[in-house]
CSV table of C-alpha atoms and ligand atoms in Angstrom, one decimal:
chain,number,residue,atom,x,y,z
A,1,UNK,CA,-65.3,38.4,-74.1
A,2,UNK,CA,-63.2,35.7,-72.6
A,3,UNK,CA,-59.7,37.2,-72.7
A,4,UNK,CA,-57.7,35.6,-75.4
A,5,UNK,CA,-61.0,34.4,-77.0
A,6,UNK,CA,-63.7,35.9,-79.2
A,7,UNK,CA,-65.7,39.0,-78.6
A,8,UNK,CA,-69.1,39.1,-76.9
A,9,UNK,CA,-70.1,42.0,-74.9
A,10,UNK,CA,-69.3,42.2,-71.2
A,11,UNK,CA,-68.4,38.6,-70.6
A,12,UNK,CA,-66.3,38.2,-67.5
A,13,UNK,CA,-64.2,35.2,-66.5
A,14,UNK,CA,-65.2,33.3,-63.4
A,15,UNK,CA,-62.4,31.4,-61.9
A,16,UNK,CA,-63.6,30.6,-58.4
A,17,UNK,CA,-66.8,29.5,-56.8
A,18,UNK,CA,-69.2,32.4,-56.7
A,19,UNK,CA,-70.3,33.2,-53.1
A,20,UNK,CA,-73.8,32.1,-52.3
A,21,UNK,CA,-76.0,34.7,-50.8
A,22,UNK,CA,-73.5,36.4,-48.5
A,23,UNK,CA,-74.0,39.3,-46.2
A,24,UNK,CA,-72.7,42.7,-47.4
A,25,UNK,CA,-69.1,42.8,-46.5
A,26,UNK,CA,-67.0,45.6,-45.2
A,27,UNK,CA,-63.4,46.1,-44.8
A,28,UNK,CA,-62.0,47.2,-48.1
A,29,UNK,CA,-59.5,49.8,-48.8
A,30,UNK,CA,-58.6,49.7,-52.4
A,31,UNK,CA,-57.0,51.4,-55.4
A,32,UNK,CA,-59.1,52.8,-58.2
A,33,UNK,CA,-57.9,54.0,-61.6
A,34,UNK,CA,-59.5,55.2,-64.8
A,35,UNK,CA,-58.2,56.4,-68.1
A,36,UNK,CA,-59.7,58.0,-71.2
A,37,UNK,CA,-56.9,57.9,-73.8
A,38,UNK,CA,-57.9,58.3,-77.4
A,39,UNK,CA,-55.8,56.1,-79.7
A,40,UNK,CA,-54.0,54.4,-76.8
A,41,UNK,CA,-54.3,50.9,-75.4
A,42,UNK,CA,-56.2,51.8,-72.2
A,43,UNK,CA,-55.8,48.3,-70.7
A,44,UNK,CA,-52.0,48.6,-70.8
A,45,UNK,CA,-52.1,52.0,-69.1
A,46,UNK,CA,-54.6,50.7,-66.5
A,47,UNK,CA,-52.3,47.7,-65.8
A,48,UNK,CA,-49.3,50.0,-65.0
A,49,UNK,CA,-51.6,52.4,-63.0
A,50,UNK,CA,-52.8,49.4,-60.9
A,51,UNK,CA,-49.2,48.3,-60.5
A,52,UNK,CA,-48.5,51.7,-58.8
A,53,UNK,CA,-51.6,51.1,-56.6
A,54,UNK,CA,-50.8,47.6,-55.6
A,55,UNK,CA,-50.0,48.6,-52.0
A,56,UNK,CA,-53.7,49.6,-51.6
A,57,UNK,CA,-54.9,46.0,-52.1
A,58,UNK,CA,-53.4,42.6,-52.9
A,59,UNK,CA,-56.5,40.4,-52.8
A,60,UNK,CA,-57.7,40.9,-56.4
A,61,UNK,CA,-57.2,43.0,-59.4
A,62,UNK,CA,-59.4,43.8,-62.4
A,63,UNK,CA,-59.7,46.0,-65.5
A,64,UNK,CA,-62.7,46.9,-67.6
A,65,UNK,CA,-62.2,48.5,-71.0
A,66,UNK,CA,-64.5,50.0,-73.6
A,67,UNK,CA,-63.9,50.3,-77.3
A,68,UNK,CA,-66.9,52.5,-77.7
A,69,UNK,CA,-69.2,49.6,-78.6
A,70,UNK,CA,-68.8,47.1,-75.8
A,71,UNK,CA,-67.3,46.8,-72.3
A,72,UNK,CA,-65.0,43.9,-71.5
A,73,UNK,CA,-64.0,43.0,-67.9
A,74,UNK,CA,-61.3,40.7,-66.6
A,75,UNK,CA,-60.7,40.3,-62.9
A,76,UNK,CA,-59.3,37.6,-60.7
A,77,UNK,CA,-57.8,36.9,-57.2
A,78,UNK,CA,-54.1,37.8,-56.9
A,79,UNK,CA,-51.6,40.5,-57.5
A,80,UNK,CA,-51.8,42.7,-60.6
A,81,UNK,CA,-48.8,40.9,-62.2
A,82,UNK,CA,-50.4,37.5,-61.3
A,83,UNK,CA,-53.8,38.3,-62.8
A,84,UNK,CA,-52.7,39.9,-66.1
A,85,UNK,CA,-50.4,38.8,-68.9
A,86,UNK,CA,-49.9,40.0,-72.4
A,87,UNK,CA,-52.7,37.8,-73.8
A,88,UNK,CA,-55.2,39.0,-71.3
A,89,UNK,CA,-54.3,42.7,-71.8
A,90,UNK,CA,-54.5,42.2,-75.6
A,91,UNK,CA,-58.0,41.0,-75.3
A,92,UNK,CA,-59.1,44.0,-73.3
A,93,UNK,CA,-59.5,46.3,-76.2
A,94,UNK,CA,-60.4,50.0,-76.3
A,95,UNK,CA,-59.1,53.4,-75.4
A,96,UNK,CA,-61.1,53.8,-72.1
A,97,UNK,CA,-60.6,51.7,-69.0
A,98,UNK,CA,-61.1,51.5,-65.3
A,99,UNK,CA,-59.2,49.3,-62.9
A,100,UNK,CA,-59.2,48.2,-59.3
A,101,UNK,CA,-56.9,46.5,-56.7
A,102,UNK,CA,-58.8,45.2,-53.7
A,103,UNK,CA,-57.9,44.7,-50.1
A,104,UNK,CA,-60.3,42.7,-48.0
A,105,UNK,CA,-60.7,40.6,-45.0
A,106,UNK,CA,-59.6,37.0,-45.4
A,107,UNK,CA,-63.1,35.7,-45.1
A,108,UNK,CA,-64.4,37.6,-48.1
A,109,UNK,CA,-61.5,36.8,-50.5
A,110,UNK,CA,-63.8,35.4,-53.2
A,111,UNK,CA,-63.8,36.1,-56.8
A,112,UNK,CA,-67.4,37.4,-56.7
A,113,UNK,CA,-66.2,40.3,-54.5
A,114,UNK,CA,-63.4,41.4,-56.9
A,115,UNK,CA,-63.9,44.5,-59.0
A,116,UNK,CA,-64.7,46.3,-61.3
A,117,UNK,CA,-68.3,45.3,-60.9
A,118,UNK,CA,-70.3,45.1,-64.1
A,119,UNK,CA,-74.0,45.4,-65.1
A,120,UNK,CA,-75.1,44.4,-68.6
A,121,UNK,CA,-77.6,47.1,-69.5
A,122,UNK,CA,-77.3,46.6,-73.3
A,123,UNK,CA,-76.0,49.9,-74.8
A,124,UNK,CA,-75.9,51.5,-71.4
A,125,UNK,CA,-73.8,48.8,-69.6
A,126,UNK,CA,-71.6,50.0,-66.8
A,127,UNK,CA,-68.5,49.0,-64.8
A,128,UNK,CA,-67.5,50.4,-61.4
A,129,UNK,CA,-64.5,50.5,-59.1
A,130,UNK,CA,-64.9,51.5,-55.5
A,131,UNK,CA,-62.6,52.5,-52.6
A,132,UNK,CA,-64.1,52.9,-49.2
A,133,UNK,CA,-67.1,51.6,-47.3
A,134,UNK,CA,-70.7,52.7,-47.1
A,135,UNK,CA,-72.2,53.1,-43.6
A,136,UNK,CA,-75.9,52.8,-44.7
A,137,UNK,CA,-76.0,49.6,-46.6
A,138,UNK,CA,-78.9,48.2,-44.6
A,139,UNK,CA,-81.0,51.2,-45.6
A,140,UNK,CA,-79.9,51.0,-49.2
A,141,UNK,CA,-80.6,47.3,-49.3
A,142,UNK,CA,-84.2,48.1,-48.7
A,143,UNK,CA,-84.3,50.8,-51.3
A,144,UNK,CA,-82.6,48.9,-54.1
A,145,UNK,CA,-82.6,45.3,-55.2
A,146,UNK,CA,-79.8,43.7,-53.2
A,147,UNK,CA,-80.4,40.2,-54.2
A,148,UNK,CA,-77.3,40.0,-56.5
A,149,UNK,CA,-75.2,42.2,-54.2
A,150,UNK,CA,-72.6,40.7,-51.9
A,151,UNK,CA,-70.8,44.0,-51.2
A,152,UNK,CA,-71.6,47.6,-50.9
A,153,UNK,CA,-69.9,48.2,-54.2
A,154,UNK,CA,-72.3,45.8,-55.9
A,155,UNK,CA,-75.2,47.5,-54.2
A,156,UNK,CA,-74.1,50.9,-55.6
A,157,UNK,CA,-73.8,49.4,-59.0
A,158,UNK,CA,-77.3,48.0,-58.7
A,159,UNK,CA,-78.6,51.4,-57.6
A,160,UNK,CA,-77.0,53.1,-60.6
A,161,UNK,CA,-78.3,50.3,-62.9
A,162,UNK,CA,-81.9,51.0,-61.7
A,163,UNK,CA,-81.6,54.7,-62.4
A,164,UNK,CA,-80.1,54.0,-65.9
A,165,UNK,CA,-82.9,51.5,-66.7
A,166,UNK,CA,-85.3,54.3,-65.7
A,167,UNK,CA,-83.8,56.4,-68.5
A,168,UNK,CA,-81.0,58.4,-66.9
A,169,UNK,CA,-77.6,58.9,-68.5
A,170,UNK,CA,-74.6,57.7,-66.5
A,171,UNK,CA,-73.7,61.1,-65.0
A,172,UNK,CA,-77.4,61.9,-64.3
A,173,UNK,CA,-77.8,58.5,-62.7
A,174,UNK,CA,-74.8,59.1,-60.4
A,175,UNK,CA,-75.9,62.6,-59.5
A,176,UNK,CA,-79.4,61.2,-58.6
A,177,UNK,CA,-78.3,58.1,-56.7
A,178,UNK,CA,-75.0,59.0,-55.1
A,179,UNK,CA,-76.5,61.4,-52.6
A,180,UNK,CA,-78.3,58.4,-51.1
A,181,UNK,CA,-75.0,56.8,-50.3
A,182,UNK,CA,-73.4,57.5,-46.8
A,183,UNK,CA,-69.9,56.8,-45.7
A,184,UNK,CA,-66.8,56.5,-47.8
A,185,UNK,CA,-66.9,56.1,-51.5
A,186,UNK,CA,-64.3,57.1,-54.1
A,187,UNK,CA,-65.5,55.7,-57.4
A,188,UNK,CA,-64.4,55.3,-61.0
A,189,UNK,CA,-67.3,54.4,-63.2
A,190,UNK,CA,-67.7,54.0,-66.9
A,191,UNK,CA,-70.2,53.2,-69.6
A,192,UNK,CA,-69.2,52.7,-73.2
A,193,UNK,CA,-68.4,56.3,-73.9
A,194,UNK,CA,-68.1,58.2,-70.5
A,195,UNK,CA,-65.6,57.9,-67.7
A,196,UNK,CA,-66.7,59.3,-64.3
A,197,UNK,CA,-64.7,59.9,-61.1
A,198,UNK,CA,-66.4,60.9,-57.9
A,199,UNK,CA,-65.5,61.4,-54.2
A,200,UNK,CA,-68.0,61.3,-51.4
A,201,UNK,CA,-68.8,64.8,-49.9
A,202,UNK,CA,-66.3,64.3,-47.1
A,203,UNK,CA,-63.6,62.9,-49.3
A,204,UNK,CA,-62.5,60.1,-47.0
A,205,UNK,CA,-60.5,58.4,-49.8
A,206,UNK,CA,-58.4,60.3,-52.3
A,207,UNK,CA,-58.7,60.7,-56.0
A,208,UNK,CA,-56.6,62.8,-58.4
A,209,UNK,CA,-57.0,64.0,-62.0
A,210,UNK,CA,-54.2,63.8,-64.5
A,211,UNK,CA,-53.7,64.7,-68.2
A,212,UNK,CA,-52.2,62.2,-70.7
A,213,UNK,CA,-51.7,63.7,-74.2
A,214,UNK,CA,-55.2,64.3,-75.5
A,215,UNK,CA,-56.6,62.1,-72.7
A,216,UNK,CA,-57.3,62.1,-69.0
A,217,UNK,CA,-56.6,59.9,-66.0
A,218,UNK,CA,-58.1,59.5,-62.6
A,219,UNK,CA,-56.4,57.6,-59.8
A,220,UNK,CA,-56.4,57.0,-56.1
A,221,UNK,CA,-52.8,58.4,-55.8
A,222,UNK,CA,-50.5,60.6,-57.9
A,223,UNK,CA,-48.0,57.8,-58.1
A,224,UNK,CA,-50.3,56.1,-60.5
A,225,UNK,CA,-50.1,59.2,-62.8
A,226,UNK,CA,-46.3,59.3,-62.6
A,227,UNK,CA,-45.8,55.7,-63.7
A,228,UNK,CA,-47.6,56.3,-67.0
A,229,UNK,CA,-46.2,59.7,-67.6
A,230,UNK,CA,-49.5,61.5,-67.0
A,231,UNK,CA,-49.3,65.1,-65.7
A,232,UNK,CA,-50.9,65.9,-62.4
A,233,UNK,CA,-53.7,68.4,-62.9
A,234,UNK,CA,-55.3,68.5,-59.5
A,235,UNK,CA,-57.0,66.5,-56.7
A,236,UNK,CA,-60.6,65.8,-57.3
A,237,UNK,CA,-62.4,67.8,-54.5
A,238,UNK,CA,-64.5,66.1,-51.9
A,239,UNK,CA,-68.0,65.9,-53.2
A,240,UNK,CA,-66.9,66.5,-56.8
A,241,UNK,CA,-67.9,64.4,-59.8
A,242,UNK,CA,-65.6,64.7,-62.9
A,243,UNK,CA,-67.2,63.6,-66.2
A,244,UNK,CA,-64.7,62.7,-68.9
A,245,UNK,CA,-65.8,62.3,-72.5
A,246,UNK,CA,-64.3,63.1,-76.0
A,247,UNK,CA,-65.5,66.7,-75.3
A,248,UNK,CA,-63.2,67.0,-72.3
A,249,UNK,CA,-63.7,67.2,-68.5
A,250,UNK,CA,-66.8,68.6,-66.8
A,251,UNK,CA,-67.0,69.2,-63.0
A,252,UNK,CA,-70.2,68.7,-61.0
A,253,UNK,CA,-71.0,68.9,-57.3
A,254,UNK,CA,-74.1,66.7,-56.7
A,255,UNK,CA,-73.9,66.7,-52.9
A,256,UNK,CA,-74.7,69.2,-50.2
A,257,UNK,CA,-71.4,70.8,-49.1
A,258,UNK,CA,-69.7,69.1,-46.2
A,259,UNK,CA,-66.5,69.6,-44.2
A,260,UNK,CA,-63.7,67.5,-45.8
A,261,UNK,CA,-62.7,64.5,-43.7
A,262,UNK,CA,-59.9,62.7,-45.5
A,263,UNK,CA,-58.7,59.6,-43.7
A,264,UNK,CA,-55.6,60.6,-41.7
A,265,UNK,CA,-54.2,57.1,-42.1
A,266,UNK,CA,-53.7,57.9,-45.8
A,267,UNK,CA,-50.8,60.1,-44.5
A,268,UNK,CA,-49.8,57.6,-41.8
A,269,UNK,CA,-49.9,54.4,-43.6
A,270,UNK,CA,-52.0,53.8,-46.7
A,271,UNK,CA,-50.6,56.1,-49.4
A,272,UNK,CA,-47.2,55.6,-51.0
A,273,UNK,CA,-44.4,57.9,-49.8
A,274,UNK,CA,-44.0,59.4,-53.3
A,275,UNK,CA,-47.7,60.3,-53.6
A,276,UNK,CA,-49.1,63.7,-52.8
A,277,UNK,CA,-52.3,64.5,-50.9
A,278,UNK,CA,-53.6,67.9,-50.0
A,279,UNK,CA,-50.6,69.1,-52.0
A,280,UNK,CA,-48.2,67.5,-49.5
A,281,UNK,CA,-45.7,64.8,-50.4
A,282,UNK,CA,-46.4,61.9,-48.0
A,283,UNK,CA,-42.7,61.1,-47.4
A,284,UNK,CA,-42.0,64.6,-46.1
A,285,UNK,CA,-45.1,64.5,-43.9
A,286,UNK,CA,-44.0,61.2,-42.4
A,287,UNK,CA,-40.5,62.6,-41.7
A,288,UNK,CA,-42.1,65.5,-39.9
A,289,UNK,CA,-44.2,63.0,-37.8
A,290,UNK,CA,-40.9,61.5,-36.7
A,291,UNK,CA,-39.4,64.9,-35.9
A,292,UNK,CA,-42.3,65.8,-33.8
A,293,UNK,CA,-42.2,62.5,-32.0
A,294,UNK,CA,-38.6,63.0,-31.2
A,295,UNK,CA,-39.4,66.5,-29.7
A,296,UNK,CA,-42.3,65.0,-27.8
A,297,UNK,CA,-40.6,61.9,-26.4
A,298,UNK,CA,-36.8,62.1,-26.4
A,299,UNK,CA,-34.9,59.2,-24.8
A,300,UNK,CA,-31.2,58.6,-24.4
A,301,UNK,CA,-30.4,55.7,-26.8
A,302,UNK,CA,-27.7,54.5,-29.2
A,303,UNK,CA,-29.6,54.1,-32.5
A,304,UNK,CA,-33.0,54.7,-34.2
A,305,UNK,CA,-34.3,51.7,-36.1
A,306,UNK,CA,-37.4,51.8,-38.4
A,307,UNK,CA,-40.0,49.1,-38.8
A,308,UNK,CA,-39.9,48.8,-42.6
A,309,UNK,CA,-41.3,50.1,-44.7
A,310,UNK,CA,-43.9,52.7,-43.5
A,311,UNK,CA,-41.8,53.4,-40.4
A,312,UNK,CA,-38.7,54.5,-42.4
A,313,UNK,CA,-39.4,58.2,-43.1
A,314,UNK,CA,-40.6,58.7,-39.6
A,315,UNK,CA,-37.5,57.1,-38.2
A,316,UNK,CA,-35.3,59.2,-40.4
A,317,UNK,CA,-37.1,62.3,-39.1
A,318,UNK,CA,-36.8,61.1,-35.5
A,319,UNK,CA,-33.1,60.4,-35.8
A,320,UNK,CA,-32.3,63.7,-37.5
A,321,UNK,CA,-34.2,65.7,-34.9
A,322,UNK,CA,-32.8,63.7,-31.9
A,323,UNK,CA,-29.2,63.7,-33.3
A,324,UNK,CA,-29.0,59.9,-32.9
A,325,UNK,CA,-27.7,57.5,-35.7
A,326,UNK,CA,-30.3,56.0,-38.0
A,327,UNK,CA,-29.7,52.2,-38.6
A,328,UNK,CA,-31.5,49.7,-40.7
A,329,UNK,CA,-31.6,47.0,-38.1
A,330,UNK,CA,-34.6,45.1,-39.6
A,331,UNK,CA,-34.8,43.8,-43.2
A,332,UNK,CA,-38.1,43.2,-45.0
A,333,UNK,CA,-38.6,40.0,-47.0
A,334,UNK,CA,-39.9,42.2,-49.8
A,335,UNK,CA,-41.7,39.7,-52.0
A,336,UNK,CA,-43.6,37.6,-49.4
A,337,UNK,CA,-46.7,39.7,-50.1
A,338,UNK,CA,-49.7,37.6,-50.8
A,339,UNK,CA,-48.2,34.4,-52.0
A,340,UNK,CA,-51.4,32.4,-52.3
A,341,UNK,CA,-49.3,29.4,-51.2
A,342,UNK,CA,-50.4,28.7,-47.6
A,343,UNK,CA,-47.5,28.4,-45.2
A,344,UNK,CA,-47.5,25.3,-43.0
A,345,UNK,CA,-48.6,25.7,-39.4
A,346,UNK,CA,-45.1,25.6,-38.1
A,347,UNK,CA,-44.2,28.4,-40.6
A,348,UNK,CA,-47.3,30.4,-39.5
A,349,UNK,CA,-46.1,30.2,-36.0
A,350,UNK,CA,-43.1,32.1,-37.1
A,351,UNK,CA,-45.4,35.1,-37.5
A,352,UNK,CA,-43.6,38.3,-38.2
A,353,UNK,CA,-40.4,36.4,-39.0
A,354,UNK,CA,-41.9,35.5,-42.3
A,355,UNK,CA,-41.9,39.2,-43.1
A,356,UNK,CA,-39.0,40.8,-41.2
A,357,UNK,CA,-35.6,39.7,-40.0
A,358,UNK,CA,-33.4,41.4,-37.4
A,359,UNK,CA,-29.7,41.9,-37.7
A,360,UNK,CA,-27.7,41.1,-34.5
A,361,UNK,CA,-24.7,42.9,-35.9
A,362,UNK,CA,-26.6,46.2,-35.9
A,363,UNK,CA,-28.8,45.7,-32.9
A,364,UNK,CA,-26.6,43.7,-30.5
A,365,UNK,CA,-25.5,45.5,-27.3
A,366,UNK,CA,-27.4,48.7,-28.3
A,367,UNK,CA,-30.2,50.8,-26.8
A,368,UNK,CA,-32.8,51.1,-29.5
A,369,UNK,CA,-35.6,53.5,-30.4
A,370,UNK,CA,-37.9,51.4,-32.7
A,371,UNK,CA,-40.2,53.5,-34.9
A,372,UNK,CA,-43.4,52.2,-36.4
A,373,UNK,CA,-46.4,53.9,-38.0
A,374,UNK,CA,-49.2,52.5,-35.8
A,375,UNK,CA,-50.3,49.6,-33.6
A,376,UNK,CA,-53.7,48.1,-34.3
A,377,UNK,CA,-54.0,44.6,-32.8
A,378,UNK,CA,-50.5,44.5,-31.3
A,379,UNK,CA,-49.6,40.8,-31.8
A,380,UNK,CA,-47.2,41.5,-34.6
A,381,UNK,CA,-45.6,44.3,-32.7
A,382,UNK,CA,-45.1,42.1,-29.7
A,383,UNK,CA,-43.3,39.5,-31.8
A,384,UNK,CA,-41.2,42.1,-33.4
A,385,UNK,CA,-40.1,43.5,-30.1
A,386,UNK,CA,-39.1,40.0,-29.0
A,387,UNK,CA,-37.2,39.5,-32.2
A,388,UNK,CA,-35.2,42.7,-31.7
A,389,UNK,CA,-34.5,41.7,-28.1
A,390,UNK,CA,-33.3,38.3,-29.2
A,391,UNK,CA,-31.0,40.1,-31.7
A,392,UNK,CA,-29.2,41.6,-28.7
A,393,UNK,CA,-30.8,45.0,-28.1
A,394,UNK,CA,-30.3,46.0,-24.5
A,395,UNK,CA,-33.2,48.5,-24.3
A,396,UNK,CA,-36.2,48.9,-26.7
A,397,UNK,CA,-38.1,52.2,-26.7
A,398,UNK,CA,-41.0,52.0,-29.0
A,399,UNK,CA,-42.1,55.2,-30.8
A,400,UNK,CA,-45.4,55.2,-32.8
A,401,UNK,CA,-46.1,57.8,-35.5
A,402,UNK,CA,-49.8,58.1,-34.6
A,403,UNK,CA,-51.9,58.2,-31.4
A,404,UNK,CA,-53.4,55.0,-29.9
A,405,UNK,CA,-55.8,53.2,-32.3
A,406,UNK,CA,-58.8,52.8,-30.0
A,407,UNK,CA,-61.9,52.9,-32.2
A,408,UNK,CA,-63.0,50.8,-35.1
A,409,UNK,CA,-63.1,52.2,-38.6
A,410,UNK,CA,-66.3,52.2,-40.7
A,411,UNK,CA,-64.8,53.9,-43.7
A,412,UNK,CA,-62.5,51.3,-45.4
A,413,UNK,CA,-59.8,50.2,-43.0
A,414,UNK,CA,-60.5,46.7,-41.8
A,415,UNK,CA,-59.4,46.8,-38.2
A,416,UNK,CA,-62.0,44.5,-36.7
A,417,UNK,CA,-64.1,45.3,-33.6
A,418,UNK,CA,-63.0,47.1,-30.5
A,419,UNK,CA,-62.2,44.0,-28.6
A,420,UNK,CA,-59.4,43.3,-31.1
A,421,UNK,CA,-57.8,46.7,-30.8
A,422,UNK,CA,-54.9,46.6,-28.5
A,423,UNK,CA,-55.3,50.2,-27.2
A,424,UNK,CA,-59.1,50.1,-26.7
A,425,UNK,CA,-59.7,50.8,-23.0
A,426,UNK,CA,-56.0,50.6,-22.1
A,427,UNK,CA,-53.5,53.1,-20.7
A,428,UNK,CA,-50.2,53.5,-22.5
A,429,UNK,CA,-48.4,51.9,-19.6
A,430,UNK,CA,-50.5,48.8,-19.9
A,431,UNK,CA,-49.8,48.6,-23.6
A,432,UNK,CA,-46.0,49.0,-22.9
A,433,UNK,CA,-46.2,46.1,-20.4
A,434,UNK,CA,-48.0,43.9,-22.9
A,435,UNK,CA,-45.5,44.6,-25.6
A,436,UNK,CA,-42.6,44.1,-23.2
A,437,UNK,CA,-40.8,47.4,-24.2
A,438,UNK,CA,-38.7,49.6,-21.9
A,439,UNK,CA,-40.8,52.6,-22.9
A,440,UNK,CA,-43.6,53.5,-25.3
A,441,UNK,CA,-44.7,56.8,-26.7
A,442,UNK,CA,-47.3,57.7,-29.3
A,443,UNK,CA,-47.3,60.9,-31.4
A,444,UNK,CA,-50.1,63.1,-30.1
A,445,UNK,CA,-53.0,63.9,-32.4
A,446,UNK,CA,-52.2,67.6,-32.6
A,447,UNK,CA,-48.7,66.8,-33.6
A,448,UNK,CA,-49.8,64.3,-36.2
A,449,UNK,CA,-52.2,66.7,-37.8
A,450,UNK,CA,-49.6,69.5,-37.8
A,451,UNK,CA,-47.1,67.2,-39.4
A,452,UNK,CA,-49.4,66.5,-42.4
A,453,UNK,CA,-49.0,70.1,-43.4
A,454,UNK,CA,-52.7,70.2,-44.3
A,455,UNK,CA,-55.6,71.9,-42.5
A,456,UNK,CA,-56.2,70.0,-39.2
A,457,UNK,CA,-60.0,70.2,-39.6
A,458,UNK,CA,-59.7,68.4,-43.0
A,459,UNK,CA,-59.2,64.9,-41.5
A,460,UNK,CA,-61.2,62.0,-40.2
A,461,UNK,CA,-59.5,60.9,-36.9
A,462,UNK,CA,-62.3,58.7,-35.7
A,463,UNK,CA,-60.2,55.6,-34.9
A,464,UNK,CA,-57.9,57.8,-32.8
A,465,UNK,CA,-60.4,60.1,-31.2
A,466,UNK,CA,-63.7,58.3,-31.2
A,467,UNK,CA,-65.2,61.4,-33.0
A,468,UNK,CA,-67.0,59.9,-36.1
A,469,UNK,CA,-67.8,62.4,-38.8
A,470,UNK,CA,-70.9,60.5,-39.9
A,471,UNK,CA,-73.6,58.5,-38.3
A,472,UNK,CA,-72.3,55.0,-37.7
A,473,UNK,CA,-74.2,51.9,-36.4
A,474,UNK,CA,-73.3,52.2,-32.7
A,475,UNK,CA,-74.9,48.9,-32.0
A,476,UNK,CA,-72.7,47.1,-34.4
A,477,UNK,CA,-70.6,44.2,-33.3
A,478,UNK,CA,-67.6,46.5,-33.8
A,479,UNK,CA,-68.5,48.3,-30.6
A,480,UNK,CA,-68.2,45.3,-28.3
A,481,UNK,CA,-66.5,47.4,-25.7
A,482,UNK,CA,-68.5,50.2,-24.2
A,483,UNK,CA,-67.7,53.7,-25.5
A,484,UNK,CA,-65.6,55.4,-22.9
B,1,LIG,S1,-61.7,55.9,-38.8
B,1,LIG,FE1,-59.4,56.0,-38.9
B,1,LIG,S2,-58.8,54.6,-40.6
B,1,LIG,FE2,-61.1,55.0,-40.7
B,1,LIG,S3,-61.3,56.7,-42.2
B,1,LIG,FE3,-61.2,57.6,-40.2
B,1,LIG,S4,-59.0,58.0,-39.8
B,1,LIG,FE4,-59.1,56.6,-41.5
């Protein structure tokens, strides 16, 4: 159905040039949501759920609904509030829905890569939302028909479609096909009558289960439950598949058991501070990271200043533990986000100034500890340091709430290849010199893991340690620097 128009099964609106035959893209870390809410307008619930997951992806947003007879999908490039309005939500009828917010590299910001994906299989049609990245797409591409697939998410949808066309129910198809997938995949999938949530066996990306009246909700983060008044039930376990129908929730474990490896950057950066993972509130964990960093790398300064927003709780923890005043010396231009209006070249040259502004009244004449969550490429941090210096800070001591980011991610965080990572192959002193800071200290890995409050062996730390929990294509362009 064209939203706002008549009703025909599974029609989706195309608003931009479909990509030609494109390579499978990687580099997505997204928000997924699903709701089964008898008697409710599921699209409206999904809209607000996606709103709470907007931080996980700003490239595109989409919702698929089912009224029991047909699936309707609407998706487009843009923020959730830009993509949907009352008319579009009203046309997405039914009491079951899945939704998606997508983060991607600039080069693959095309409508065709937005989600949910959809396959018209008649009465067995499916829609799918994915967070994560597969690491074996080339193998899967030989196993399944990849001709219509421009992303790993499309390829998974195709694999499921082939199993369903061979006669399997949706849960059976997932249980059969998903063990073929390797890497990171948290999925919300539905057909006309069944909603399924699943996490890969290592649980790289999160998923939680909530109850809403007579219905059920699945979401990347607990904040998406809170916004619609759903009650948190539990986290979906790594390797678990929850099947939600009018009969309730069934739990299945279709994979061989594996050691959980949640992405530690969910704690450092990705997740909202008010979300809970491994039973721990993220804000509290980030405060503890700052406390440990203060213990590990104390320096005599006048004020502690966060880089908004993910550096804020860590800076609060640092300041409290060090007994140094906490000052908001940088202000974020909150609504710059993804404007879709391209800045002029001269504006682009302003770099970080488009996003943050420094306050000379707070920073002038002071020795500053500047706290940020991480440094990946470093160019933004360098500009930021310069901006704080120009605002009058007499000393800048940079403190980072995670260890040096030295290795590329294959599981859903687009950080480019090794040659683009500032810390790859460099000593901390070299990095400090490049950033032009008076001192630089990173939180050590043990301290980071302890600060999460969760079991230390339950995390992927590959980008920080070089220890990958799965096979990864070591010949990939991402490893342009030699492993060292
Ligand atoms: S490599 Fe880093 S960013 Fe990627 S999943 Fe592992 S911890 Fe997260």
